[in-house]
Amino acid sequence: MALPNLKTPEFTLELPSSGEKIKYRPFLVKEEKVLLMATEGDDPKAMVSALIQIVENCTFGKVQPRENPLFDLEYIFLNLRAKSVGEIAEPTLIPSDCDKPVQLSVDLNQVEVVKAEGHTNKIPLTDTVGVVMKYPSIDQAENQDPNMNLQDPEVGLQIISDCIDSIYDGDQIFNSRDHSREEMQEFVEGLTQDQFMRLINFFESMPKIRYQTKYTCPCTGEEKEIVLAGLQDFFGSPSATTT
């Protein structure tokens, strides 16, 4: 006789990038195992692979992680974590001006995806030439740098080149898929510093998960604010900005 199937609850959320509503379910034991193994290994790329597998499984295959912006996947994962393990996350902060750890309490239901005012993916470089950008995907985090550090010249060049969707020159459109990575990198290397910073600003102002909270410094007793952004801040050791 076959064993009974257990009914798993389903929930709905709205994708930040498109507004599309998707259904999802909590982690099962098999997904929790994948996550624990990736966490214990302390390998950022293993964590990325685990994120891909869990998001795809828990959204019934409706979300293809490699096709969505990274901030979509982070937002989905936070919601999965809230419904599967608990709505409160407790990352440990080591303040920059104090060597004593602080345990934060984060209500995952209050985490938002925010976008800077004026953010756009169409960036003019001259009066006639410009680029249309696409958001970083999980592939960049998996294959290049899990932290996507744009300050690293080599990593930054690769990420920026890979995130150019097309280049326009007046009415002419040059799609990146029709050109090699080397050609795209050569284009970026030929930019002036001002033009290059316009592309950097696209990444700095793009949507990101964000949560602002307060803590009391154990060294001074002073109350401070901290902004968390990125999964590492929520589940690891935040390197977020304090004020």
C-alpha atoms as one frame of an Amber mdcrd trajectory, in Angstrom:
protein
   0.000   0.000   0.000   1.355   3.410  -0.965   2.193   5.859   1.789  -0.023
   8.967   2.073   1.001  12.218   0.417   1.183  15.188   2.759  -0.401  18.409
   1.522   2.048  21.308   1.542   0.706  24.859   2.070   1.043  27.302  -0.815
   1.589  31.055  -0.694   1.688  33.893  -3.223   4.165  36.723  -3.700   4.817
  39.408  -6.291   8.118  39.458  -8.169   9.815  42.849  -7.639  11.160  43.039
 -11.203   7.908  42.451 -13.078   4.997  42.542 -10.619   4.087  38.998 -11.688
   2.430  36.943  -8.967   3.837  33.481  -8.342   2.978  30.630  -6.007   5.516
  28.998  -3.724   5.717  26.442  -0.944   7.993  26.188   2.125  11.220  24.183
   2.194  10.850  20.445   2.554  13.353  18.357   4.489  15.241  17.599   1.261
  15.718  21.314   0.503  16.694  22.055   4.099  19.368  19.361   3.764  20.756
  20.974   0.600  20.876  24.353   2.349  22.557  22.998   5.485  25.221  21.191
   3.462  25.984  24.360   1.507  26.126  26.435   4.712  28.407  24.012   6.533
  30.785  23.910   3.579  31.321  27.693   3.791  31.588  27.815  -0.008  29.866
  30.857  -1.567  29.439  29.084  -4.914  27.813  26.097  -3.189  25.384  28.534
  -1.571  24.544  29.964  -4.994  23.902  26.461  -6.373  21.697  25.661  -3.368
  19.741  28.891  -3.899  19.110  27.978  -7.548  17.867  24.494  -6.692  15.667
  25.566  -3.781  14.004  28.491  -5.591  13.241  26.357  -8.629  11.818  23.504
  -6.516   9.759  25.677  -4.188   8.173  27.743  -6.983   7.042  24.561  -8.775
   9.427  25.276 -11.645   7.629  28.522 -12.533  10.683  30.633 -11.693  13.785
  29.853 -13.722  16.536  31.244 -11.478  19.005  31.861 -14.294  16.504  34.065
 -16.129  15.490  36.349 -13.246  17.435  39.257 -11.731  19.407  38.327  -8.643
  17.303  40.604  -6.418  14.190  38.626  -7.425  15.820  35.419  -6.211  16.973
  36.992  -2.950  13.453  38.270  -2.285  11.915  34.867  -3.074  14.425  33.155
  -0.781  13.634  35.503   2.121   9.950  34.659   1.765  10.740  30.942   1.567
  12.853  31.208   4.714  10.094  33.080   6.552   7.465  30.433   5.759   9.803
  27.462   6.272  11.948  28.229   9.312  10.517  31.344  10.911   9.830  34.995
  10.237  12.695  36.230  12.430  16.338  35.984  11.365  19.113  36.723  13.861
  22.373  37.629  12.084  25.403  38.509  14.229  26.950  41.943  13.733  30.501
  42.905  14.717  30.378  46.728  14.811  33.285  48.451  13.079  33.998  50.511
  16.215  33.540  47.689  18.760  34.864  44.128  18.972  31.856  42.729  20.816
  29.200  40.890  18.742  25.601  42.054  18.569  22.726  39.740  17.674  20.212
  41.520  15.494  16.559  40.595  15.136  15.170  40.932  11.611  11.503  40.525
  10.735  11.733  39.023   7.254   8.166  40.106   6.485   9.336  43.726   6.685
  12.187  43.360   4.168  11.534  45.404   1.032  13.012  45.656  -2.427  13.880
  49.313  -2.975  14.975  51.142  -6.121  16.741  54.485  -6.178  14.818  57.411
  -7.634  15.695  58.057 -11.257  17.110  54.579 -11.806  16.954  53.546 -15.464
  18.436  50.794 -17.601  18.857  53.049 -20.673  22.080  54.991 -20.261  23.262
  57.603 -22.785  27.020  57.819 -23.294  27.123  60.519 -25.984  24.480  62.496
 -27.850  23.796  59.491 -30.097  25.402  56.440 -28.473  24.219  54.645 -25.361
  23.569  51.257 -23.797  20.579  49.350 -22.500  21.513  47.365 -19.399  20.093
  44.174 -17.921  20.224  43.226 -14.265  22.867  40.821 -12.946  21.745  37.210
 -12.855  22.637  34.306 -10.615  25.172  33.252 -13.275  27.377  36.231 -12.425
  27.336  35.269  -8.736  28.000  31.609  -9.516  30.663  31.926 -12.215  32.491
  35.151 -11.423  32.283  36.557  -7.903  29.535  35.583  -5.406  29.805  39.067
  -3.881  29.840  40.733  -7.330  32.557  43.161  -6.266  32.637  45.883  -8.885
  35.699  47.405  -7.208  37.758  44.443  -8.438  38.870  45.645 -11.914  38.723
  42.233 -13.584  35.439  41.147 -11.985  33.873  44.573 -12.502  34.749  44.588
 -16.202  33.252  41.135 -16.720  30.037  41.898 -14.854  29.480  45.223 -16.601
  30.213  43.731 -20.027  27.890  40.781 -19.398  25.075  43.071 -18.240  24.971
  45.175 -21.419  21.879  44.005 -23.262  22.404  46.196 -26.315  24.265  49.228
 -27.622  22.522  51.838 -29.725  24.002  54.362 -32.132  21.201  56.570 -33.363
  18.680  54.177 -34.920  21.153  51.289 -35.083  20.890  48.568 -32.418  23.748
  46.186 -31.620  22.517  43.272 -29.501  25.130  41.838 -27.140  24.110  38.264
 -28.006  25.445  38.889 -31.518  28.907  39.796 -30.229  31.581  37.970 -28.267
  32.439  38.707 -24.649  35.824  39.998 -25.851  34.105  42.519 -28.141  31.839
  43.696 -25.315  34.769  44.061 -22.928  36.722  45.987 -25.549  33.761  48.375
 -25.877  33.681  48.953 -22.110  37.448  49.423 -21.933  37.095  52.170 -24.546
  34.798  54.280 -22.366  35.908  57.473 -20.653  35.930  57.491 -16.858  32.738
  59.575 -16.804  30.957  57.163 -19.154  32.180  54.172 -17.126  30.845  55.696
 -13.888  27.410  56.020 -15.486  27.390  52.239 -15.876  28.649  51.772 -12.305
  25.773  53.974 -11.112  23.309  51.578 -12.767  24.483  48.831 -10.399  24.671
  51.059  -7.346  21.098  52.318  -7.831  19.439  49.097  -9.019  16.747  47.433
  -6.867  18.016  45.587  -3.806  16.571  43.928  -0.726  16.841  46.319   2.204
  16.028  46.394   5.911  16.830  49.155   8.398  16.969  48.419  12.104  18.561
  49.666  15.324  20.959  48.130  17.815  22.720  49.197  20.988  26.517  49.203
  20.819  27.770  46.957  23.653  30.937  49.048  24.029  29.420  52.535  24.326
  25.727  51.900  25.006  24.946  54.199  22.064  21.921  53.365  19.907  22.764
  53.125  16.223  21.007  52.292  12.978  22.108  49.702  10.463  20.983  48.966
   6.899  21.049  45.333   5.764  21.236  44.552   2.041  21.977  41.193   0.404
  21.463  37.678   1.745  24.835  37.619   3.508  23.692  40.479   5.729  20.536
  38.625   6.738  21.963  35.192   7.407  25.678  35.672   7.979  27.817  38.450
   9.419  26.499  41.793   8.158  28.963  44.134   6.532  26.224  46.699   6.193
  26.360  50.457   6.623  25.886  51.779  10.134  24.861  55.307  11.021
